[in-house]
Each structure stands twice: as structure tokens, then as C-alpha cells.
Amino acid sequence: MLQWLSARLGGWTGVLDGEGSRGPELALRGAAEMAARGVRSAALESGASTALLFALDEGRALAAVLERPHDPGAPALLADAAVPLALVLRAEEAGRREARAGLAESRAREAVLHLLMNGRLSTARQIAEALGPSLPDPMRIYVVECRTGERAEVTRLCEELTGGRAWIVRCPVYVRHLIVLVPTDLAATSADHDPLAGALVGVARDCAVGVSRQTYLREAPAAYTQAFHALAVARGRLERHARFGPGPELELAAHAAGTGAGWAEALLAPLHTYDPRRPQDPGGQELRATAHAWLNFASHATRLLKIHRNTLAGRLRLIESVLGLDLARLGDQAALSLALRLTPGGAGAGSGPDGVGVGVGSGGAGPADLDGVLRDPALAAWARAHLAPLTGPEAPPGARETVRAWLLHDAQLVPAAAALGLSVPGTRKRLTRVEELLERSLLQSPSARHDLWLAQRAEELDGLPHDTDRKNMPSVVSGPCATRTVHAGDRGDRRTVLAGIGEGGEGVESGWPGGPG
């Protein structure tokens, strides 16, 4: 419209919005005088030019600077143009306000998700009630993967298919993912029949859906991990959706067995009681959330926490110092991951609204170290079931050896490939097939690498007497984390490990021994 007016009148036209506007000096002076006098229109002359101004709204004005003599119909034309122009500007402002409101709601939903993943159920429920709908309990979590830029449309479809009863949040880490908390009466009725997942993949192009088991809201972190693992399976299926496979998650098995809470609280006690030296530094709860995010999402934790990667690296170094861990080692990562999952509400989490019944008071005379926790018969049985597919009839040749080498080298592809005598792409292909076999995600976070390490350690302990000298164990050192000794040259660049789980490397592809490449 402004371009048309300028061409029609043969001069400069524009919208001035108060201080900071750019334009001819005569137009700016006219706008200032019009605002000072509180009038709706003004005309100023200077030399051979005339400025015509008409008020819009919000302190803005439509202005034109024309050479004299100008078209006598110019004032009427500008007055008429001011009406639709004001409507356009109001529509643009309404659009910006709607976008800001949408961003605020999206951030609030992210905050609810963050609270759920850190065991703060009461606060999460309060915020969710204000946003609507209420958080379902019990529920299933659906992780919906869609095309880039289509999350808004898939969100609308989810709302329609669930009658507005599902609680939907855009994943803050993966830009193609939606996380949907669905009431159990709307969710999957069996592993082979899931009307909601089927409807989603039927109407959304290139959509894949992973579904958790039925869980309670307090188990949301485990449910999300289950749905993410199921998504890894769904991508390779014709129907493009899958429900979480066999076997409980480790923390649920440990909780059911009543073991590990005391050990976890003891391990995390320095973090829970950490007092920062400066008020602006992160406290124990913030460091705990940082550790949880990094263990789940590696370098992508910066997106979840909304912090710079240097800030993340600094916090990880502080966590290492406070807990006496080496987070470049997979064993230490696995121990910390399990401890965090066994204490979802933080220090002293009880059976109240923000806890799940495990805390300082529930540890009793339980195991004093990780090995003691993993020796529990229930966890030994869990480990055997967890690892059984690697040596089962459907396992490709060398599956167990590949996983063992990968875990031995801290889930780093480059040294694992070298140990196996394979290329990095070939090793990645092997692990991709193991993902299909285990129905767990390995190469993309959240990864099952921590549970695999713990399962392998539990299996080792299950075949050893309790008084075995740890110094004679090839994969263990003493201490709360029961991790292996790693030489500096084995780990590569420590900064890379702390930034995320590295997977770089090039080479000729190599497949399974005796199988297709």
C-alpha cells in the first residue's frame, strides 16, 4: 500500500511510530508537532516540500512528503488509505501478540515436562491445570515423529483424535518430535492394536509413533524412555508405530525389588547438599537437573536447559568434582544415571506428591555400593532377560561381541570400531541391527547404553562369589561406580566426551561376519 501511494502521489510515503523512526526531516517534525498538539492530522510546508500526516493508532502516523504543487486530491487519498492501513497494522500486531502467547505457552509446557522428568509432580500439575488439560494419571506417553515444520498440524490432529484430553508438548530437544501424554482409556489396548497411533500415522505423512507401557505419572521419565525406544523400532516397521518391547526398565525393576535407594541417596548426597559459593551459581537441584539432561540427551541438553554449551561443560566439571566421578567413563555415567532414576524427587523424596516412595529413609541397611545393588536376584534376572536377545536365535552373529566392545570403549564408535577391526560405518550398522533386536535406541539419545552397561555388570557379578577381589576383575575398579580403568589414550578427547557422545569417523563399510554388509 505504501509503495502504491508513493507511486500514485510521486513522493515519499511511510509510517512513523514515534521516537526512533526514520524518514524525511520534515515528516519527523510534523509527527512530533501532531503528537504534541494531540491532533489527528497535520500539514507542514518547508521550502518546496509539503508534509501531510494522518494519525493511525498506538502513536503511529501515515506521512507523505510531496513536492509543491502536489495533487489536490492527495489529502483525501491519504485520509482514505489511513483506515485500511490502520487495520493492517492492528492485524500484524495481533499476530505478533498471538505468536508471543504461543511461545509463552510452549515454554510453559516445556517447563511442565522438565518438572515431570525431575520428579516435581505437584508443581507440574499446578502449571498444567492452568494451561489445560489436566495431566492424565495413569497414562501412556506417545513420542510422535513428524516432518520438519509440521508439528503444529500434528498437534491439531492429536487434539482432534483425543478430544482435547491428551497433554501435548513440543519436544525441546528434537524439532521433529511431539511428546503426548494420553489417558489410558484412549491409548493402546494391546501391543498389536493402537487406534490412536494407527490414526496418527494414517493422516500424517511420514509420521512414526512410539508408545510406552501404561504407567503412572510419577514414572514419566521411564515412560518417555520407553516411548523413545519404541519409536526407534517403529521407524523400521511397515505400520510406522510400535509399543515398548519386553522387560521393565531398570529403575522400575530396582524399585519393585526395594533395592538401591539407600546407595543412590549416599552417592548423590554431596550433590543434594551442595551450596554454591556465589548466589548466581547453580545449586544442587540445578546441577541434578543438568546431570539428568546430559545423561539423557548428551550435547542436546543445551536445548532442554536453554544454556550455552560452555555453561553445560562447566556444570559437568563441577558435578564431577562434587561427586568424585569421571563422566568420560560409561560406568560412572551409568551409576549416576541409575542413582538419579532411583531418587526422582531429589534428596529425601518420600511418598508425597513430589516423590515415589524412595528416599533417605528408605535405604535402610541396603547395599553400600553399585555392585551390591546389582547383585540383587531381581536385578540379576532383569539383566539376563535384558541381554538374552543378543545371544538368542534371532541375533546376528557377533551381536554380543559388538555390544561388549562398544560398552568397553565407553560407547564411543571410533575406538570400538578399531577394537573390532571394522570401519565406523560398519560398527554403526551393527549397532543399528542391535537396536532392532533389543527394541531399544542405542545411537540416538536417550540411549539404552547405561542400562546395557549395568546389565552386563550385573551378569558378571551373578557368576562371581561375593568376595571376589576386584583388583583381579578386568572391567572393574573399586569405588561407588564400579567402572573400569580407562587409560587417557582410550578415551580420546575428553572435551568431546563431555560435550556429548561422539560418533565420528569414516571408513569402508563392513557388516556382520558371515552376513550381509
Short mmCIF file of C-alpha atoms in Angstrom, two decimals:
data_model
loop_
_atom_site.label_atom_id
_atom_site.label_comp_id
_atom_site.label_asym_id
_atom_site.label_seq_id
_atom_site.Cartn_x
_atom_site.Cartn_y
_atom_site.Cartn_z
CA MET A 1 0.00 0.00 0.00
CA LEU A 2 2.80 2.42 0.85
CA GLN A 3 4.54 1.65 -2.43
CA TRP A 4 1.33 2.27 -4.36
CA LEU A 5 0.73 5.58 -2.56
CA SER A 6 4.30 6.69 -3.25
CA ALA A 7 3.95 5.91 -6.96
CA ARG A 8 0.47 7.48 -7.15
CA LEU A 9 1.46 10.74 -5.46
CA GLY A 10 5.01 10.99 -6.77
CA GLY A 11 6.67 11.44 -3.38
CA TRP A 12 7.81 9.72 -0.17
CA THR A 13 5.27 7.86 1.98
CA GLY A 14 5.77 5.90 5.19
CA VAL A 15 4.54 5.06 8.67
CA LEU A 16 6.15 6.90 11.58
CA ASP A 17 5.85 5.33 15.02
CA GLY A 18 7.36 7.89 17.35
CA GLU A 19 10.92 8.02 18.60
CA GLY A 20 13.48 6.20 16.52
CA SER A 21 11.54 6.46 13.25
CA ARG A 22 13.44 7.12 10.07
CA GLY A 23 12.21 9.43 7.33
CA PRO A 24 12.50 12.93 5.89
CA GLU A 25 13.20 15.60 8.50
CA LEU A 26 10.01 17.48 7.58
CA ALA A 27 7.85 14.40 8.17
CA LEU A 28 9.51 13.68 11.53
CA ARG A 29 8.98 17.27 12.65
CA GLY A 30 5.35 17.13 11.58
CA ALA A 31 4.78 13.89 13.50
CA ALA A 32 6.31 15.40 16.64
CA GLU A 33 4.12 18.51 16.40
CA MET A 34 0.99 16.44 15.73
CA ALA A 35 1.68 14.32 18.81
CA ALA A 36 2.39 17.39 20.95
CA ARG A 37 -0.86 19.08 19.94
CA GLY A 38 -2.96 15.90 20.12
CA VAL A 39 -4.48 16.35 16.67
CA ARG A 40 -5.41 13.67 14.14
CA SER A 41 -3.91 15.31 11.05
CA ALA A 42 -1.34 17.95 10.17
CA ALA A 43 0.28 19.67 7.19
CA LEU A 44 3.69 21.36 7.22
CA GLU A 45 5.50 23.26 4.49
CA SER A 46 9.21 23.86 4.12
CA GLY A 47 10.82 25.24 1.02
CA ALA A 48 9.43 23.40 -2.00
CA SER A 49 8.00 20.47 0.00
CA THR A 50 4.81 19.74 1.91
CA ALA A 51 4.34 17.07 4.59
CA LEU A 52 0.86 15.59 5.03
CA LEU A 53 0.25 13.44 8.14
CA PHE A 54 -2.74 11.41 9.37
CA ALA A 55 -2.90 9.64 12.74
CA LEU A 56 -3.29 5.87 12.81
CA ASP A 57 -3.11 4.30 16.30
CA GLU A 58 -0.57 3.45 19.01
CA GLY A 59 1.16 6.80 18.34
CA ARG A 60 1.76 5.98 14.68
CA ALA A 61 1.05 8.23 11.70
CA LEU A 62 0.80 7.88 7.93
CA ALA A 63 3.05 10.54 6.39
CA ALA A 64 3.74 11.76 2.86
CA VAL A 65 6.31 14.33 1.71
CA LEU A 66 5.41 15.80 -1.70
CA GLU A 67 6.88 18.45 -3.92
CA ARG A 68 4.73 21.55 -4.46
CA PRO A 69 2.44 21.89 -6.18
CA HIS A 70 1.09 18.43 -5.29
CA ASP A 71 -2.05 16.66 -6.41
CA PRO A 72 -5.02 18.43 -4.79
CA GLY A 73 -6.61 15.06 -4.09
CA ALA A 74 -3.61 13.87 -2.05
CA PRO A 75 -5.06 14.74 1.41
CA ALA A 76 -8.29 12.86 0.69
CA LEU A 77 -6.43 9.87 -0.74
CA LEU A 78 -4.15 9.68 2.32
CA ALA A 79 -7.10 10.02 4.70
CA ASP A 80 -8.89 7.14 2.95
CA ALA A 81 -5.74 5.00 2.92
CA ALA A 82 -5.22 5.52 6.67
CA VAL A 83 -8.29 3.40 7.51
CA PRO A 84 -7.25 0.07 5.88
CA LEU A 85 -3.62 0.72 6.79
CA ALA A 86 -4.57 1.00 10.46
CA LEU A 87 -6.43 -2.32 10.18
CA VAL A 88 -3.40 -4.00 8.61
CA LEU A 89 -1.13 -2.71 11.35
CA ARG A 90 -3.54 -3.89 14.06
CA ALA A 91 -3.72 -7.32 12.41
CA GLU A 92 0.08 -7.53 12.32
CA GLU A 93 0.30 -6.54 15.98
CA ALA A 94 -2.36 -9.13 16.87
CA GLY A 95 -0.33 -11.74 15.00
CA ARG A 96 2.79 -10.80 16.94
CA ARG A 97 0.90 -10.97 20.24
CA GLU A 98 -0.51 -14.37 19.31
CA ALA A 99 2.99 -15.58 18.44
CA ARG A 100 4.31 -14.31 21.78
CA ALA A 101 1.43 -16.00 23.61
CA GLY A 102 2.08 -19.23 21.70
CA LEU A 103 5.77 -19.08 22.56
CA ALA A 104 4.94 -18.43 26.21
CA GLU A 105 2.58 -21.43 26.30
CA SER A 106 5.16 -23.60 24.54
CA ARG A 107 7.80 -22.62 27.09
CA ALA A 108 5.37 -23.24 29.95
CA ARG A 109 4.63 -26.71 28.59
CA GLU A 110 8.36 -27.37 28.32
CA ALA A 111 8.64 -26.33 31.97
CA VAL A 112 5.95 -28.84 32.94
CA LEU A 113 7.81 -31.56 31.05
CA HIS A 114 11.05 -30.57 32.78
CA LEU A 115 9.34 -30.76 36.18
CA LEU A 116 7.89 -34.19 35.39
CA MET A 117 11.26 -35.52 34.32
CA ASN A 118 12.78 -34.31 37.58
CA GLY A 119 10.04 -35.72 39.83
CA ARG A 120 8.32 -32.41 40.69
CA LEU A 121 4.79 -33.72 40.20
CA SER A 122 2.90 -31.26 42.39
CA THR A 123 4.29 -28.17 40.67
CA ALA A 124 3.89 -29.78 37.25
CA ARG A 125 0.23 -30.49 37.94
CA GLN A 126 -0.44 -26.92 39.08
CA ILE A 127 1.03 -25.38 35.92
CA ALA A 128 -0.64 -27.97 33.68
CA GLU A 129 -4.04 -27.21 35.24
CA ALA A 130 -3.64 -23.56 34.27
CA LEU A 131 -2.69 -24.45 30.69
CA GLY A 132 -5.15 -27.31 30.26
CA PRO A 133 -5.96 -30.11 30.05
CA SER A 134 -5.04 -31.83 33.29
CA LEU A 135 -2.13 -34.25 33.27
CA PRO A 136 -3.53 -37.79 32.84
CA ASP A 137 -2.74 -40.34 35.53
CA PRO A 138 -2.41 -43.23 34.73
CA MET A 139 -1.31 -42.69 31.17
CA ARG A 140 0.84 -43.73 28.24
CA ILE A 141 3.40 -41.49 26.58
CA TYR A 142 3.47 -41.26 22.80
CA VAL A 143 6.52 -39.84 21.04
CA VAL A 144 5.38 -38.71 17.60
CA GLU A 145 7.99 -38.04 14.94
CA CYS A 146 6.75 -35.95 12.02
CA ARG A 147 8.12 -33.94 9.12
CA THR A 148 10.07 -30.77 9.86
CA GLY A 149 7.70 -27.83 10.22
CA GLU A 150 4.58 -29.97 10.67
CA ARG A 151 4.41 -30.17 14.46
CA ALA A 152 1.60 -27.60 14.65
CA GLU A 153 -0.56 -29.62 12.24
CA VAL A 154 0.19 -32.91 14.01
CA THR A 155 -0.61 -31.24 17.34
CA ARG A 156 -4.01 -30.26 15.95
CA LEU A 157 -4.58 -33.83 14.77
CA CYS A 158 -3.65 -35.20 18.22
CA GLU A 159 -6.11 -32.83 19.85
CA GLU A 160 -8.88 -33.89 17.47
CA LEU A 161 -8.19 -37.61 17.82
CA THR A 162 -8.11 -37.44 21.64
CA GLY A 163 -10.98 -35.00 22.07
CA GLY A 164 -8.63 -32.47 23.65
CA ARG A 165 -7.85 -34.80 26.58
CA ALA A 166 -4.21 -35.52 25.74
CA TRP A 167 -1.48 -33.31 27.15
CA ILE A 168 0.82 -32.32 24.29
CA VAL A 169 4.24 -30.66 24.39
CA ARG A 170 6.75 -29.99 21.66
CA CYS A 171 9.99 -31.77 22.42
CA PRO A 172 12.56 -29.11 23.35
CA VAL A 173 15.41 -31.31 22.08
CA TYR A 174 14.24 -32.85 18.80
CA VAL A 175 12.49 -30.42 16.46
CA ARG A 176 10.52 -33.20 14.74
CA HIS A 177 9.12 -34.75 17.94
CA LEU A 178 5.92 -34.26 19.89
CA ILE A 179 5.52 -35.76 23.36
CA VAL A 180 1.91 -36.71 24.07
CA LEU A 181 0.58 -37.87 27.45
CA VAL A 182 -2.59 -39.85 26.72
CA PRO A 183 -5.18 -41.13 29.23
CA THR A 184 -5.18 -44.91 29.32
CA ASP A 185 -8.76 -45.23 28.06
CA LEU A 186 -7.69 -43.53 24.81
CA ALA A 187 -4.35 -45.31 24.43
CA ALA A 188 -3.25 -48.70 23.12
CA THR A 189 -5.46 -51.62 24.09
CA SER A 190 -2.80 -54.19 23.14
CA ALA A 191 0.63 -54.38 21.57
CA ASP A 192 -0.94 -55.11 18.18
CA HIS A 193 -3.89 -52.71 18.37
CA ASP A 194 -3.40 -49.00 18.95
CA PRO A 195 -6.15 -46.93 17.29
CA LEU A 196 -4.57 -43.59 18.18
CA ALA A 197 -1.11 -44.43 16.82
CA GLY A 198 -2.68 -46.00 13.74
CA ALA A 199 -4.83 -42.92 13.13
CA LEU A 200 -1.85 -40.60 13.51
CA VAL A 201 0.33 -42.43 11.01
CA GLY A 202 -2.69 -42.72 8.72
CA VAL A 203 -3.34 -38.98 8.44
CA ALA A 204 0.15 -37.50 8.97
CA ARG A 205 2.65 -38.09 6.16
CA ASP A 206 5.91 -39.83 7.06
CA CYS A 207 4.87 -39.95 10.71
CA ALA A 208 6.22 -42.55 13.17
CA VAL A 209 4.93 -43.18 16.69
CA GLY A 210 6.49 -44.86 19.71
CA VAL A 211 4.24 -45.79 22.63
CA SER A 212 5.16 -46.53 26.24
CA ARG A 213 3.56 -49.04 28.52
CA GLN A 214 0.79 -47.92 30.84
CA THR A 215 2.42 -46.10 33.74
CA TYR A 216 1.61 -43.64 36.46
CA LEU A 217 2.56 -40.00 36.14
CA ARG A 218 5.34 -40.37 38.71
CA GLU A 219 7.02 -42.79 36.27
CA ALA A 220 7.01 -40.26 33.40
CA PRO A 221 10.82 -40.37 32.87
CA ALA A 222 10.74 -44.14 32.39
CA ALA A 223 7.64 -43.86 30.18
CA TYR A 224 9.32 -41.28 27.95
CA THR A 225 12.38 -43.51 27.57
CA GLN A 226 10.13 -46.45 26.71
CA ALA A 227 8.29 -44.43 24.05
CA PHE A 228 11.59 -43.20 22.59
CA HIS A 229 12.89 -46.77 22.33
CA ALA A 230 9.60 -47.83 20.72
CA LEU A 231 9.99 -45.01 18.18
CA ALA A 232 13.35 -46.45 17.12
CA VAL A 233 11.54 -49.73 16.39
CA ALA A 234 8.59 -48.02 14.67
CA ARG A 235 10.80 -46.37 12.06
CA GLY A 236 11.64 -49.78 10.61
CA ARG A 237 8.10 -51.18 10.60
CA LEU A 238 5.61 -51.01 7.76
CA GLU A 239 2.85 -49.78 10.08
CA ARG A 240 5.17 -47.00 11.39
CA HIS A 241 4.14 -47.37 15.04
CA ALA A 242 5.26 -49.63 17.88
CA ARG A 243 4.72 -50.16 21.57
CA PHE A 244 7.56 -50.61 24.04
CA GLY A 245 9.00 -54.11 23.98
CA PRO A 246 9.51 -56.74 26.67
CA GLY A 247 11.02 -56.26 30.10
CA PRO A 248 10.73 -53.41 32.62
CA GLU A 249 13.12 -50.51 32.83
CA LEU A 250 15.95 -50.99 35.31
CA GLU A 251 14.77 -48.36 37.79
CA LEU A 252 11.30 -49.94 37.90
CA ALA A 253 12.80 -53.38 38.49
CA ALA A 254 15.01 -51.97 41.26
CA HIS A 255 12.11 -50.13 42.85
CA ALA A 256 9.95 -53.25 42.75
CA ALA A 257 12.78 -55.19 44.40
CA GLY A 258 13.15 -52.50 47.06
CA THR A 259 16.88 -52.13 46.48
CA GLY A 260 19.25 -49.32 45.61
CA ALA A 261 17.55 -46.28 47.14
CA GLY A 262 19.98 -46.03 50.05
CA TRP A 263 23.00 -46.41 47.78
CA ALA A 264 21.60 -43.80 45.39
CA GLU A 265 20.99 -41.30 48.18
CA ALA A 266 24.51 -41.83 49.53
CA LEU A 267 26.06 -41.35 46.10
CA LEU A 268 24.06 -38.18 45.42
CA ALA A 269 24.26 -36.72 48.94
CA PRO A 270 27.15 -34.34 48.08
CA LEU A 271 25.11 -33.03 45.15
CA HIS A 272 21.88 -32.67 47.10
CA THR A 273 23.65 -30.74 49.88
CA TYR A 274 25.89 -28.69 47.59
CA ASP A 275 25.93 -24.99 48.50
CA PRO A 276 27.24 -22.74 45.71
CA ARG A 277 29.85 -20.16 46.60
CA ARG A 278 28.00 -17.37 44.79
CA PRO A 279 24.23 -16.72 44.67
CA GLN A 280 24.26 -16.71 40.86
CA ASP A 281 25.94 -20.13 40.62
CA PRO A 282 23.81 -23.29 40.13
CA GLY A 283 22.73 -25.07 43.29
CA GLY A 284 22.39 -28.76 43.93
CA GLN A 285 18.94 -29.11 42.37
CA GLU A 286 20.00 -27.28 39.22
CA LEU A 287 23.13 -29.43 38.95
CA ARG A 288 21.00 -32.53 39.38
CA ALA A 289 18.72 -31.40 36.55
CA THR A 290 21.79 -30.69 34.42
CA ALA A 291 23.19 -34.18 35.04
CA HIS A 292 19.85 -35.77 34.24
CA ALA A 293 19.50 -33.79 30.99
CA TRP A 294 23.06 -34.53 29.85
CA LEU A 295 22.83 -38.25 30.59
CA ASN A 296 19.63 -38.42 28.56
CA PHE A 297 20.44 -36.05 25.70
CA ALA A 298 24.24 -35.57 25.66
CA SER A 299 25.16 -32.32 23.90
CA HIS A 300 21.49 -31.68 23.04
CA ALA A 301 20.92 -30.96 26.75
CA THR A 302 21.72 -27.32 25.95
CA ARG A 303 18.39 -27.09 24.10
CA LEU A 304 16.48 -28.54 27.02
CA LEU A 305 18.21 -26.42 29.67
CA LYS A 306 18.43 -23.28 27.48
CA ILE A 307 22.12 -22.80 28.30
CA HIS A 308 25.31 -22.38 26.27
CA ARG A 309 27.48 -25.43 25.61
CA ASN A 310 30.33 -23.86 27.62
CA THR A 311 27.96 -23.46 30.56
CA LEU A 312 26.99 -27.13 30.21
CA ALA A 313 30.65 -28.21 30.15
CA GLY A 314 31.39 -26.10 33.22
CA ARG A 315 28.49 -27.61 35.14
CA LEU A 316 29.57 -31.13 34.22
CA ARG A 317 33.06 -30.47 35.53
CA LEU A 318 31.53 -29.17 38.76
CA ILE A 319 29.32 -32.26 39.06
CA GLU A 320 32.39 -34.47 38.59
CA SER A 321 34.19 -32.57 41.33
CA VAL A 322 31.27 -32.68 43.77
CA LEU A 323 30.52 -36.39 43.27
CA GLY A 324 34.06 -37.62 42.63
CA LEU A 325 33.09 -39.13 39.27
CA ASP A 326 34.69 -39.22 35.85
CA LEU A 327 31.82 -38.64 33.43
CA ALA A 328 34.01 -39.55 30.47
CA ARG A 329 33.63 -43.17 31.68
CA LEU A 330 30.49 -45.03 30.77
CA GLY A 331 30.49 -46.85 34.11
CA ASP A 332 30.35 -43.59 36.05
CA GLN A 333 27.65 -42.31 33.73
CA ALA A 334 25.63 -45.49 34.26
CA ALA A 335 25.96 -45.29 38.05
CA LEU A 336 24.89 -41.64 38.10
CA SER A 337 22.01 -42.35 35.73
CA LEU A 338 20.68 -45.16 37.91
CA ALA A 339 21.08 -43.12 41.10
CA LEU A 340 19.12 -40.21 39.60
CA ARG A 341 16.36 -42.54 38.43
CA LEU A 342 16.10 -44.19 41.85
CA THR A 343 15.64 -40.79 43.54
CA PRO A 344 13.27 -38.98 41.14
CA GLY A 345 12.21 -36.36 43.68
CA GLY A 346 15.73 -35.44 44.75
CA ALA A 347 17.08 -35.51 48.28
CA GLY A 348 14.77 -37.20 50.75
CA ALA A 349 11.98 -37.77 48.24
CA GLY A 350 9.27 -39.64 50.00
CA SER A 351 5.87 -40.92 49.05
CA GLY A 352 4.29 -37.48 48.91
CA PRO A 353 3.08 -35.65 45.82
CA ASP A 354 6.57 -34.99 44.55
CA GLY A 355 8.09 -38.38 45.34
CA VAL A 356 7.60 -42.03 44.57
CA GLY A 357 8.45 -43.60 47.88
CA VAL A 358 12.21 -43.77 47.72
CA GLY A 359 14.45 -41.56 49.76
CA VAL A 360 16.94 -41.31 52.57
CA GLY A 361 14.66 -43.05 54.97
CA SER A 362 14.00 -45.97 52.63
CA GLY A 363 17.56 -47.09 52.14
CA GLY A 364 17.85 -48.93 55.45
CA ALA A 365 20.70 -51.40 55.58
CA GLY A 366 20.72 -51.91 51.84
CA PRO A 367 23.74 -52.33 49.59
CA ALA A 368 26.56 -49.86 50.12
CA ASP A 369 27.83 -49.82 46.55
CA LEU A 370 26.66 -50.34 43.00
CA ASP A 371 27.91 -53.92 42.85
CA GLY A 372 25.81 -54.70 45.90
CA VAL A 373 22.74 -53.24 44.21
CA LEU A 374 23.34 -55.21 41.03
CA ARG A 375 23.81 -58.48 42.96
CA ASP A 376 20.14 -58.41 43.96
CA PRO A 377 18.48 -61.54 42.48
CA ALA A 378 15.71 -59.48 40.90
CA LEU A 379 18.22 -57.28 39.09
CA ALA A 380 20.30 -60.27 38.07
CA ALA A 381 17.16 -61.75 36.50
CA TRP A 382 16.45 -58.42 34.82
CA ALA A 383 19.98 -58.37 33.39
CA ARG A 384 19.69 -61.88 31.98
CA ALA A 385 16.39 -61.03 30.31
CA HIS A 386 17.76 -57.73 29.02
CA LEU A 387 20.80 -59.34 27.39
CA ALA A 388 19.17 -62.59 26.24
CA PRO A 389 18.22 -61.33 22.74
CA LEU A 390 21.91 -60.75 21.97
CA THR A 391 22.55 -64.49 22.03
CA GLY A 392 19.08 -65.67 21.01
CA PRO A 393 18.10 -67.41 17.76
CA GLU A 394 17.29 -64.10 16.03
CA ALA A 395 20.60 -62.44 16.94
CA PRO A 396 23.03 -61.79 14.09
CA PRO A 397 26.47 -63.39 14.51
CA GLY A 398 28.72 -61.32 16.74
CA ALA A 399 25.96 -59.22 18.29
CA ARG A 400 27.12 -59.75 21.86
CA GLU A 401 30.78 -59.16 21.00
CA THR A 402 29.90 -55.89 19.25
CA VAL A 403 27.93 -54.62 22.22
CA ARG A 404 30.66 -55.71 24.63
CA ALA A 405 33.35 -53.85 22.65
CA TRP A 406 31.15 -50.76 22.36
CA LEU A 407 30.50 -50.69 26.11
CA LEU A 408 34.14 -51.43 26.91
CA HIS A 409 35.11 -48.27 25.00
CA ASP A 410 32.58 -46.01 26.75
CA ALA A 411 30.02 -46.21 23.92
CA GLN A 412 32.43 -44.46 21.56
CA LEU A 413 32.21 -45.70 17.98
CA VAL A 414 35.75 -44.88 16.85
CA PRO A 415 37.70 -46.94 19.44
CA ALA A 416 35.04 -49.68 19.39
CA ALA A 417 35.38 -49.99 15.62
CA ALA A 418 39.16 -50.18 15.93
CA ALA A 419 38.91 -52.93 18.55
CA LEU A 420 36.54 -54.91 16.32
CA GLY A 421 38.68 -54.36 13.24
CA LEU A 422 35.77 -52.67 11.44
CA SER A 423 35.04 -49.28 9.95
CA VAL A 424 33.00 -46.78 11.93
CA PRO A 425 30.04 -47.02 9.48
CA GLY A 426 30.22 -50.81 9.70
CA THR A 427 30.13 -50.70 13.50
CA ARG A 428 27.26 -48.24 13.41
CA LYS A 429 25.36 -50.60 11.12
CA ARG A 430 25.91 -53.46 13.55
CA LEU A 431 24.58 -51.39 16.44
CA THR A 432 21.59 -50.33 14.37
CA ARG A 433 20.72 -54.01 13.97
CA VAL A 434 21.17 -54.50 17.70
CA GLU A 435 18.68 -51.67 18.22
CA GLU A 436 16.11 -53.63 16.21
CA LEU A 437 16.96 -56.79 18.15
CA LEU A 438 16.70 -55.23 21.61
CA GLU A 439 13.91 -52.82 20.64
CA ARG A 440 15.94 -50.07 22.27
CA SER A 441 17.60 -46.93 20.96
CA LEU A 442 21.40 -47.07 21.24
CA LEU A 443 22.90 -44.49 18.89
CA GLN A 444 20.41 -41.68 19.50
CA SER A 445 19.74 -40.26 22.95
CA PRO A 446 18.00 -41.19 25.17
CA SER A 447 20.10 -44.30 24.68
CA ALA A 448 19.97 -47.67 26.42
CA ARG A 449 23.76 -47.68 26.75
CA HIS A 450 23.66 -47.08 30.52
CA ASP A 451 21.23 -49.94 31.14
CA LEU A 452 23.28 -52.20 28.87
CA TRP A 453 26.42 -51.43 30.86
CA LEU A 454 24.61 -52.12 34.13
CA ALA A 455 23.08 -55.33 32.75
CA GLN A 456 26.48 -56.58 31.63
CA ARG A 457 27.97 -55.77 35.03
CA ALA A 458 25.08 -57.48 36.84
CA GLU A 459 25.57 -60.56 34.68
CA GLU A 460 29.29 -60.60 35.51
CA LEU A 461 28.53 -60.36 39.23
CA ASP A 462 25.87 -63.07 39.03
CA GLY A 463 28.57 -65.58 38.11
CA LEU A 464 31.10 -64.49 40.76
CA PRO A 465 31.39 -65.11 44.51
CA HIS A 466 30.68 -62.04 46.62
CA ASP A 467 34.23 -61.83 47.96
CA THR A 468 35.95 -61.77 44.55
CA ASP A 469 38.97 -59.48 44.65
CA ARG A 470 38.08 -56.51 42.49
CA LYS A 471 41.68 -55.92 41.56
CA ASN A 472 41.58 -59.19 39.62
CA MET A 473 38.50 -58.13 37.67
CA PRO A 474 39.33 -56.98 34.15
CA SER A 475 36.50 -54.45 33.86
CA VAL A 476 36.09 -53.03 37.35
CA VAL A 477 37.80 -50.78 39.85
CA SER A 478 36.79 -50.20 43.44
CA GLY A 479 34.54 -47.32 44.36
CA PRO A 480 30.88 -46.40 44.26
CA CYS A 481 30.62 -46.60 40.47
CA ALA A 482 32.29 -49.95 39.78
CA THR A 483 33.67 -48.75 36.47
CA ARG A 484 36.64 -50.00 34.51
CA THR A 485 40.10 -48.48 34.40
CA VAL A 486 40.44 -46.35 31.28
CA HIS A 487 43.73 -45.01 30.03
CA ALA A 488 43.84 -41.49 28.66
CA GLY A 489 44.56 -42.73 25.17
CA ASP A 490 41.47 -44.99 25.22
CA ARG A 491 39.01 -42.20 25.73
CA GLY A 492 40.02 -39.76 23.02
CA ASP A 493 39.43 -36.07 23.56
CA ARG A 494 37.84 -35.65 26.98
CA ARG A 495 36.25 -32.37 25.94
CA THR A 496 34.44 -34.20 23.14
CA VAL A 497 33.10 -36.79 25.57
CA LEU A 498 31.81 -34.17 28.00
CA ALA A 499 30.21 -32.23 25.16
CA GLY A 500 28.35 -35.33 24.01
CA ILE A 501 28.71 -38.92 22.96
CA GLY A 502 30.99 -38.76 19.93
CA GLU A 503 30.18 -40.88 16.89
CA GLY A 504 32.55 -39.53 14.26
CA GLY A 505 34.74 -41.49 11.89
CA GLU A 506 34.97 -42.63 8.31
CA GLY A 507 35.92 -45.87 6.59
CA VAL A 508 34.84 -48.70 4.35
CA GLU A 509 31.58 -50.26 5.48
CA SER A 510 31.77 -53.73 6.93
CA GLY A 511 28.86 -55.86 8.03
CA TRP A 512 28.25 -58.84 10.28
CA PRO A 513 30.68 -61.73 9.99
CA GLY A 514 29.05 -64.28 7.76
CA GLY A 515 26.12 -62.00 6.94
CA PRO A 516 25.17 -59.25 4.50
CA GLY A 517 27.06 -55.95 4.71
#
